[in-house]
Tab-separated table of C-alpha atoms in Angstrom:
chain	number	residue	atom	x	y	z
A	1	MET	CA	36.899	102.986	-67.086
A	2	VAL	CA	36.804	101.146	-63.348
A	3	VAL	CA	36.762	97.406	-63.106
A	4	GLU	CA	35.982	95.209	-60.075
A	5	GLY	CA	37.868	95.989	-57.042
A	6	GLY	CA	38.238	99.619	-57.924
A	7	ALA	CA	41.407	99.421	-60.124
A	8	SER	CA	41.599	101.204	-63.219
A	9	GLN	CA	42.436	99.324	-66.731
A	10	SER	CA	45.818	101.045	-66.925
A	11	GLU	CA	46.634	99.560	-63.538
A	12	MET	CA	45.564	96.143	-64.451
A	13	ILE	CA	47.882	95.663	-67.422
A	14	ASN	CA	51.013	96.949	-65.646
A	15	PHE	CA	53.948	94.732	-67.040
A	16	ASN	CA	55.021	92.254	-64.451
A	17	PRO	CA	58.335	90.507	-65.736
A	18	LYS	CA	57.869	87.626	-63.347
A	19	GLU	CA	54.388	86.900	-64.464
A	20	SER	CA	55.367	87.358	-68.096
A	21	ALA	CA	58.044	84.690	-67.658
A	22	GLU	CA	55.803	82.284	-65.950
A	23	LYS	CA	53.175	82.628	-68.908
A	24	LYS	CA	55.960	82.002	-71.313
A	25	GLU	CA	56.911	78.882	-69.463
A	26	ASP	CA	53.396	77.687	-69.408
A	27	GLN	CA	52.937	78.172	-73.081
A	28	GLU	CA	56.093	76.217	-73.743
A	29	TYR	CA	55.016	73.277	-71.657
A	30	ALA	CA	51.653	73.396	-73.389
A	31	ARG	CA	53.287	72.384	-76.593
A	32	PHE	CA	54.899	69.368	-75.070
A	33	GLU	CA	54.616	66.156	-77.074
A	34	GLU	CA	56.251	62.747	-77.613
A	35	LEU	CA	59.643	63.342	-79.360
A	36	GLU	CA	61.220	59.926	-79.468
A	37	SER	CA	60.037	56.328	-78.635
A	38	TYR	CA	62.256	53.377	-78.118
A	39	GLU	CA	60.241	50.377	-78.307
A	40	ASN	CA	60.818	46.749	-76.840
A	41	VAL	CA	63.821	47.851	-74.934
A	42	HIS	CA	62.891	45.531	-72.230
A	43	LYS	CA	60.608	42.425	-72.219
A	44	ASN	CA	57.402	43.950	-70.716
A	45	VAL	CA	58.337	46.159	-67.591
A	46	VAL	CA	60.744	48.994	-67.842
A	47	ASN	CA	61.402	50.046	-63.956
A	48	SER	CA	63.469	53.139	-64.335
A	49	VAL	CA	65.714	55.334	-66.784
A	50	LEU	CA	68.846	57.570	-66.479
A	51	PRO	CA	69.863	60.266	-69.096
A	52	ILE	CA	73.823	59.870	-69.346
A	53	GLY	CA	75.360	62.893	-71.237
A	54	GLU	CA	73.526	64.217	-74.190
A	55	SER	CA	72.953	61.233	-76.471
A	56	THR	CA	72.734	58.260	-74.159
A	57	LEU	CA	69.841	56.593	-71.883
A	58	VAL	CA	70.524	53.800	-69.509
A	59	SER	CA	67.370	51.819	-68.409
A	60	ILE	CA	66.604	48.862	-66.173
A	61	GLY	CA	63.772	46.267	-66.445
A	62	ALA	CA	61.971	43.340	-64.522
A	63	ASP	CA	63.795	41.091	-67.063
A	64	GLY	CA	67.034	41.772	-64.953
A	65	LYS	CA	68.660	43.544	-67.829
A	66	MET	CA	70.479	46.963	-67.922
A	67	VAL	CA	70.307	48.495	-71.403
A	68	LEU	CA	72.147	51.293	-73.153
A	69	ILE	CA	70.526	53.245	-75.667
A	70	ASP	CA	72.146	55.584	-78.299
A	71	ARG	CA	69.712	58.273	-78.956
A	72	LYS	CA	71.602	59.301	-82.239
A	73	THR	CA	70.819	55.894	-83.883
A	74	GLY	CA	67.855	54.682	-81.794
A	75	GLU	CA	69.810	51.448	-81.252
A	76	LYS	CA	70.622	49.396	-78.110
A	77	LYS	CA	74.444	49.788	-77.847
A	78	SER	CA	74.915	47.103	-75.174
A	79	GLU	CA	72.831	45.163	-72.366
A	80	ILE	CA	73.874	43.221	-69.422
A	81	ARG	CA	72.264	41.461	-66.292
A	82	PRO	CA	74.343	43.372	-63.629
A	83	HIS	CA	73.140	41.206	-60.650
A	84	GLU	CA	73.003	37.782	-62.000
A	85	LYS	CA	75.002	34.908	-60.671
A	86	VAL	CA	77.036	37.145	-58.531
A	87	LYS	CA	79.397	35.515	-56.087
A	88	VAL	CA	79.068	37.330	-52.932
A	89	PRO	CA	79.625	35.947	-49.354
A	90	PRO	CA	76.300	34.181	-47.915
A	91	GLU	CA	75.796	36.798	-45.239
A	92	GLU	CA	75.384	39.393	-48.062
A	93	GLY	CA	72.708	37.472	-50.020
A	94	ASP	CA	72.366	34.241	-52.018
A	95	GLY	CA	72.922	35.881	-55.229
A	96	SER	CA	70.141	33.756	-56.969
A	97	ALA	CA	67.995	36.543	-58.362
A	98	SER	CA	69.060	38.726	-61.283
A	99	ALA	CA	66.238	41.441	-60.832
A	100	ILE	CA	67.318	45.033	-60.452
A	101	ILE	CA	65.492	47.338	-58.001
A	102	SER	CA	66.756	50.658	-58.531
A	103	LEU	CA	69.038	52.702	-60.872
A	104	ASN	CA	70.439	56.035	-59.577
A	105	HIS	CA	72.886	58.782	-60.436
A	106	PHE	CA	75.957	58.604	-58.072
A	107	ARG	CA	78.698	60.925	-59.641
A	108	PRO	CA	79.096	62.562	-63.106
A	109	GLY	CA	79.310	59.849	-65.489
A	110	VAL	CA	78.862	57.201	-62.788
A	111	PHE	CA	75.595	55.476	-62.068
A	112	ALA	CA	74.500	52.651	-59.514
A	113	THR	CA	72.285	49.647	-59.460
A	114	THR	CA	70.872	47.634	-56.406
A	115	GLY	CA	70.083	44.057	-56.719
A	116	LYS	CA	66.930	42.114	-55.482
A	117	ASN	CA	68.719	39.502	-53.321
A	118	ASP	CA	72.362	39.876	-53.923
A	119	GLY	CA	72.761	42.386	-51.083
A	120	THR	CA	74.990	44.628	-53.131
A	121	ILE	CA	75.077	48.173	-54.714
A	122	ARG	CA	77.102	48.464	-57.787
A	123	PHE	CA	78.629	51.394	-59.433
A	124	TRP	CA	78.919	51.601	-63.195
A	125	LYS	CA	80.322	53.760	-66.047
A	126	ILE	CA	80.277	53.612	-69.713
A	127	GLY	CA	83.423	52.498	-71.090
A	128	ASP	CA	85.176	53.472	-74.573
A	129	ASN	CA	83.191	50.783	-76.631
A	130	ASP	CA	80.027	51.671	-75.119
A	131	GLU	CA	80.049	48.872	-72.720
A	132	MET	CA	78.888	49.284	-69.043
A	133	GLU	CA	81.760	48.571	-66.784
A	134	MET	CA	81.354	47.999	-63.069
A	135	ILE	CA	83.862	50.062	-61.268
A	136	GLY	CA	82.701	49.571	-57.693
A	137	ILE	CA	80.823	47.619	-55.265
A	138	THR	CA	79.602	47.992	-51.691
A	139	LYS	CA	77.422	46.189	-49.277
A	140	GLY	CA	73.711	46.970	-49.371
A	141	HIS	CA	71.028	44.859	-47.443
A	142	LYS	CA	70.793	41.227	-47.271
A	143	GLY	CA	67.223	41.180	-48.486
A	144	GLY	CA	67.644	43.743	-51.208
A	145	THR	CA	68.242	47.410	-51.344
A	146	GLU	CA	65.190	49.452	-52.301
A	147	ASN	CA	66.605	52.982	-52.958
A	148	ILE	CA	69.864	54.952	-52.735
A	149	LEU	CA	70.582	58.626	-52.446
A	150	THR	CA	73.966	60.484	-52.565
A	151	VAL	CA	74.735	63.406	-50.571
A	152	THR	CA	77.929	65.537	-50.802
A	153	GLU	CA	79.113	66.739	-47.400
A	154	ASN	CA	82.330	68.113	-45.782
A	155	ASN	CA	83.467	65.924	-42.901
A	156	LYS	CA	84.928	67.328	-39.483
A	157	ASP	CA	88.387	67.616	-41.162
A	158	GLY	CA	86.912	69.697	-44.029
A	159	ASP	CA	87.267	66.867	-46.583
A	160	GLU	CA	84.457	66.505	-49.160
A	161	VAL	CA	82.820	63.091	-48.562
A	162	GLU	CA	79.758	61.434	-50.166
A	163	GLU	CA	77.117	60.131	-47.703
A	164	LEU	CA	75.433	57.171	-49.444
A	165	TYR	CA	71.936	56.647	-47.908
A	166	PHE	CA	69.975	53.550	-48.745
A	167	GLN	CA	67.009	51.712	-47.765
A	168	PRO	CA	66.062	47.814	-47.451
A	169	LYS	CA	63.470	46.484	-49.645
A	170	GLY	CA	60.243	46.621	-47.321
A	171	GLY	CA	62.235	47.736	-44.426
A	172	TYR	CA	63.018	45.492	-41.392
A	173	GLN	CA	62.178	45.525	-37.682
A	174	SER	CA	64.995	45.808	-35.056
A	175	LYS	CA	65.227	46.449	-31.441
A	176	GLY	CA	66.018	50.158	-31.943
A	177	GLY	CA	62.844	50.728	-34.064
A	178	TYR	CA	61.977	50.571	-37.584
A	179	HIS	CA	65.239	50.811	-39.782
A	180	PHE	CA	63.979	52.573	-42.726
A	181	VAL	CA	67.262	54.353	-43.892
A	182	GLU	CA	70.952	53.285	-43.294
A	183	LYS	CA	74.061	55.366	-44.257
A	184	GLN	CA	77.645	54.877	-45.494
A	185	VAL	CA	80.331	57.449	-45.863
A	186	LEU	CA	82.521	57.194	-49.003
A	187	ASN	CA	85.592	59.400	-49.502
A	188	LYS	CA	85.504	61.595	-52.386
A	189	THR	CA	88.812	60.312	-53.536
A	190	ASP	CA	87.805	56.762	-53.349
A	191	ASP	CA	89.482	55.350	-56.610
A	192	PHE	CA	86.634	53.083	-58.011
A	193	GLU	CA	88.832	52.819	-61.378
A	194	SER	CA	91.492	50.959	-59.933
A	195	LYS	CA	89.626	48.464	-57.271
A	196	VAL	CA	86.531	46.863	-56.328
A	197	ARG	CA	85.806	48.360	-52.884
A	198	ASN	CA	83.804	47.074	-49.954
A	199	SER	CA	82.655	49.773	-47.677
A	200	PRO	CA	82.725	49.293	-43.853
A	201	ASP	CA	79.377	48.201	-42.186
A	202	PRO	CA	76.678	50.795	-42.631
A	203	GLU	CA	75.649	53.151	-39.859
A	204	ALA	CA	71.869	52.590	-39.169
A	205	ILE	CA	69.411	55.431	-38.753
A	206	SER	CA	66.473	54.179	-36.898
A	207	LEU	CA	63.070	55.857	-37.327
A	208	GLU	CA	60.023	55.647	-35.221
A	209	VAL	CA	57.546	55.163	-38.133
A	210	ASP	CA	57.007	52.618	-41.084
A	211	GLY	CA	57.166	54.702	-44.183
A	212	ASN	CA	54.930	54.171	-47.212
A	213	THR	CA	57.286	55.225	-49.834
A	214	PRO	CA	61.100	55.192	-50.143
A	215	ALA	CA	62.536	58.356	-48.751
A	216	ILE	CA	63.453	61.109	-51.462
A	217	LYS	CA	65.997	63.865	-51.224
A	218	GLN	CA	64.274	67.217	-50.831
A	219	LYS	CA	65.104	69.658	-53.564
A	220	GLY	CA	67.060	72.488	-52.152
A	221	GLU	CA	67.031	71.172	-48.631
A	222	ASN	CA	69.607	68.907	-46.687
A	223	SER	CA	66.705	66.406	-45.809
A	224	LEU	CA	65.073	63.326	-46.765
A	225	VAL	CA	61.348	63.148	-46.973
A	226	PHE	CA	59.045	60.088	-46.596
A	227	SER	CA	55.295	59.459	-46.022
A	228	TYR	CA	53.633	57.339	-43.576
A	229	THR	CA	50.105	56.163	-42.174
A	230	ASN	CA	49.145	57.071	-38.738
A	231	LYS	CA	49.102	53.994	-36.754
A	232	GLU	CA	46.134	54.940	-34.770
A	233	ASN	CA	44.012	56.121	-37.593
A	234	SER	CA	44.569	54.509	-40.961
A	235	TRP	CA	42.712	57.349	-42.659
A	236	THR	CA	45.284	59.773	-41.631
A	237	GLN	CA	48.283	60.030	-43.657
A	238	GLY	CA	51.526	62.312	-43.211
A	239	PHE	CA	55.029	63.509	-44.362
A	240	LYS	CA	58.092	63.483	-42.130
A	241	LYS	CA	61.659	64.621	-42.816
A	242	LEU	CA	65.065	63.150	-41.702
A	243	ASN	CA	67.418	66.084	-41.206
A	244	LEU	CA	70.675	65.030	-42.695
A	245	ASP	CA	72.730	67.394	-40.557
A	246	THR	CA	71.390	66.030	-37.221
A	247	GLY	CA	70.724	62.430	-38.361
A	248	LYS	CA	67.218	62.839	-36.542
A	249	VAL	CA	63.702	62.888	-37.638
A	250	GLU	CA	62.190	66.354	-37.373
A	251	PRO	CA	59.176	66.614	-34.903
A	252	SER	CA	57.164	68.741	-37.189
A	253	SER	CA	55.219	66.009	-39.026
A	254	ILE	CA	52.468	67.175	-41.471
A	255	GLU	CA	49.206	65.118	-41.280
A	256	PHE	CA	46.116	65.114	-43.586
A	257	LYS	CA	43.208	62.948	-44.196
A	258	SER	CA	43.330	60.449	-46.792
A	259	ARG	CA	41.581	56.998	-47.272
A	260	LYS	CA	44.588	55.802	-49.335
A	261	PRO	CA	48.304	56.048	-48.236
A	262	ILE	CA	50.780	57.885	-50.481
A	263	SER	CA	52.479	55.677	-52.768
A	264	VAL	CA	54.689	57.947	-54.794
A	265	MET	CA	56.316	61.279	-54.054
A	266	THR	CA	58.269	64.342	-55.141
A	267	THR	CA	59.473	67.514	-53.817
A	268	VAL	CA	59.461	71.114	-55.460
A	269	GLU	CA	62.314	73.396	-54.615
A	270	GLY	CA	61.369	76.602	-52.814
A	271	ARG	CA	61.922	80.248	-54.332
A	272	PRO	CA	64.621	82.289	-52.746
A	273	VAL	CA	63.662	83.279	-49.234
A	274	ASP	CA	63.226	86.869	-50.016
A	275	GLU	CA	60.972	86.209	-52.771
A	276	ARG	CA	58.341	83.942	-50.628
A	277	GLU	CA	55.104	85.697	-50.354
A	278	ASN	CA	52.500	82.976	-50.407
A	279	ASP	CA	52.353	79.145	-49.566
A	280	GLN	CA	53.200	78.018	-53.111
A	281	ASP	CA	56.615	79.833	-52.928
A	282	TYR	CA	57.881	77.555	-50.240
A	283	PRO	CA	59.482	74.245	-50.835
A	284	LEU	CA	56.700	71.724	-51.483
A	285	ILE	CA	56.156	68.154	-50.798
A	286	VAL	CA	53.954	66.299	-53.333
A	287	GLY	CA	52.432	62.835	-52.897
A	288	GLY	CA	50.208	60.692	-55.148
A	289	THR	CA	47.819	57.852	-54.119
A	290	LYS	CA	46.461	54.669	-55.800
A	291	SER	CA	43.019	56.420	-55.971
A	292	GLY	CA	44.367	59.061	-58.338
A	293	ALA	CA	44.593	61.874	-55.758
A	294	MET	CA	47.482	64.266	-55.263
A	295	PHE	CA	48.360	66.202	-52.132
A	296	ILE	CA	50.489	69.300	-52.181
A	297	THR	CA	51.946	70.439	-48.669
A	298	PRO	CA	53.996	73.732	-48.362
A	299	ASP	CA	57.113	72.898	-45.992
A	300	LYS	CA	57.206	75.801	-43.629
A	301	GLY	CA	58.788	74.031	-40.869
A	302	LYS	CA	55.829	73.607	-38.773
A	303	GLN	CA	52.673	71.301	-38.549
A	304	ASP	CA	49.699	73.743	-39.004
A	305	VAL	CA	50.008	74.291	-42.756
A	306	GLU	CA	47.440	73.797	-45.529
A	307	THR	CA	47.535	70.533	-47.463
A	308	VAL	CA	45.780	70.857	-50.620
A	309	LEU	CA	43.963	67.902	-52.152
A	310	VAL	CA	43.647	67.253	-56.012
A	311	PRO	CA	41.009	64.583	-55.645
A	312	GLU	CA	41.121	63.545	-59.501
A	313	ALA	CA	44.720	64.448	-60.507
A	314	LEU	CA	44.625	61.214	-62.643
A	315	PRO	CA	41.529	59.059	-63.287
A	316	TRP	CA	43.134	56.006	-61.759
A	317	GLU	CA	46.507	55.577	-59.907
A	318	VAL	CA	49.244	57.999	-59.647
A	319	THR	CA	52.254	55.820	-60.385
A	320	ALA	CA	55.086	58.367	-60.898
A	321	LEU	CA	55.793	62.084	-59.928
A	322	ALA	CA	58.739	64.363	-60.713
A	323	ALA	CA	59.246	68.166	-60.560
A	324	THR	CA	61.185	70.393	-62.709
A	325	ASN	CA	63.570	73.369	-61.665
A	326	ASP	CA	61.216	75.818	-62.878
A	327	ARG	CA	58.560	74.283	-60.359
A	328	LYS	CA	56.349	72.534	-62.498
A	329	ILE	CA	54.931	69.017	-61.482
A	330	ILE	CA	54.623	65.977	-63.843
A	331	SER	CA	52.310	63.096	-62.870
A	332	GLY	CA	52.133	59.758	-64.490
A	333	GLY	CA	49.310	57.016	-64.249
A	334	ASN	CA	48.721	53.295	-64.460
A	335	ARG	CA	46.990	53.760	-67.913
A	336	GLY	CA	49.649	55.773	-69.684
A	337	GLU	CA	48.310	59.152	-68.584
A	338	ILE	CA	50.681	62.204	-68.205
A	339	LYS	CA	49.705	65.496	-66.835
A	340	ILE	CA	51.992	68.691	-66.341
A	341	TRP	CA	50.854	71.031	-63.730
A	342	SER	CA	51.672	74.607	-62.648
A	343	ILE	CA	51.662	75.759	-59.029
A	344	ASP	CA	52.666	79.476	-59.878
A	345	LYS	CA	49.214	80.846	-58.914
A	346	GLY	CA	48.540	78.907	-55.798
A	347	LEU	CA	48.885	75.573	-54.180
A	348	LYS	CA	45.982	74.132	-56.298
A	349	PRO	CA	47.806	73.405	-59.393
A	350	VAL	CA	46.753	74.391	-62.803
A	351	LEU	CA	46.761	71.793	-65.599
A	352	LEU	CA	48.932	72.878	-68.533
A	353	LYS	CA	49.085	69.869	-70.643
A	354	GLU	CA	47.722	66.206	-70.905
A	355	LEU	CA	49.369	63.511	-72.695
A	356	LYS	CA	49.082	59.838	-73.256
A	357	GLY	CA	51.713	57.215	-73.922
A	358	HIS	CA	53.139	53.629	-73.382
A	359	ASN	CA	50.111	51.967	-75.283
A	360	GLY	CA	48.010	52.880	-72.192
A	361	GLN	CA	49.961	50.971	-69.702
A	362	LYS	CA	51.329	51.895	-66.439
A	363	ILE	CA	53.979	54.539	-66.150
A	364	ASN	CA	56.737	53.414	-63.693
A	365	SER	CA	59.229	56.378	-63.730
A	366	ILE	CA	59.360	60.038	-64.745
A	367	VAL	CA	63.080	61.803	-65.100
A	368	VAL	CA	63.260	65.343	-65.955
A	369	THR	CA	65.909	66.304	-68.463
A	370	LYS	CA	67.347	69.417	-70.227
A	371	GLU	CA	64.681	69.431	-72.977
A	372	GLY	CA	61.792	67.930	-71.241
A	373	PHE	CA	61.321	64.514	-69.443
A	374	VAL	CA	61.772	60.719	-70.242
A	375	THR	CA	59.127	58.131	-69.087
A	376	VAL	CA	59.352	54.269	-68.951
A	377	GLY	CA	56.295	51.837	-68.386
A	378	ASN	CA	54.916	48.443	-68.390
A	379	ASP	CA	54.948	48.314	-72.270
A	380	GLY	CA	58.828	47.710	-72.528
A	381	SER	CA	59.375	51.155	-73.901
A	382	VAL	CA	61.378	54.279	-73.260
A	383	ARG	CA	59.912	57.668	-74.214
A	384	VAL	CA	61.221	61.031	-74.695
A	385	TRP	CA	58.856	64.191	-74.414
A	386	GLY	CA	59.356	67.865	-75.065
A	387	VAL	CA	58.771	70.761	-77.457
A	388	PRO	CA	58.966	69.618	-81.155
A	389	ASP	CA	61.213	71.020	-83.521
A	390	GLU	CA	63.002	73.484	-81.227
A	391	ARG	CA	64.317	71.630	-78.314
A	392	LYS	CA	64.735	73.428	-74.883
A	393	GLN	CA	68.178	74.988	-74.650
A	394	GLU	CA	67.940	75.960	-70.914
A	395	THR	CA	68.269	73.435	-68.104
A	396	ILE	CA	65.165	72.839	-66.411
A	397	ALA	CA	66.349	69.730	-64.351
């Protein structure tokens, strides 16, 4: 029997272990559902969440609180206002607002928060009595720090250091250009346990463009990625990369046509170099817009690449994006929509699963975990998603 294309039926069903594994993964994601729901964790808006270990979640909200949730009991173990009534020098901020802007992993067992107006970045751990203990502090920006990222490097002496990249809330204009990212270098041996530490003044990295989104660390690459709007044509959007080895913005920006700017981003790690056959095998940059569109661009180190538009990825705004280590994309919307996508067969993603949560309200953040992912939203809740009954044993994040 001959089928279209001249291949025999026996040739068409040859076993392909790579394809078989991908199909198995796809089937598993198609079984995802809500596993746990923690209601009224915060008053109304929950901004972000982090899994700490196997049984703890830490969340921050617009109410200025940071809350520790015990997943074994489903209870709040503790809550604090980490940036309220903070006594800091006037040049570091007025300390009047308690709102927290961001929550980030820093080191194993250590996480960091940034305050709205107090001009600091604060480092925390969970103590013996399930209390959140501040173990370090460093300067951020006077007007609030939007986002922080940590990169481990070796300095010129061969010692391991952590480079702390952070961004001012909304950016600020200066003589050298638009300051979008700044940097501090923290020694790996800094003893946060014994003292509260103030780092030296940050080293500014000046960028030529005003970014639409906070920069994100590119998966598998030593670079930060951000989106921007072409200043001469507001219908032209683009992605640029800051090379962390050189401290310079790479000239190979990628531009594409979009009426709306990119508002959220994620990156997908590329397959090993010797396994890259098609565009979807390269590292990918993924952006979402307020019109519900999603853009996917292969990062091949050059400008002339295809950017795929998914015009109705979500019916309304794309408000959150995340990517797993097995190269799936998770998108969240402003009416509680969640979609899981596969890009194994091409840059145009295939929808694996559609979910609904958070009482139809906006999803603010998606964090990938070993068993699936966690979401937070404007309904004040924290929700855990995955495969029911037999939770994933392998690490996908």
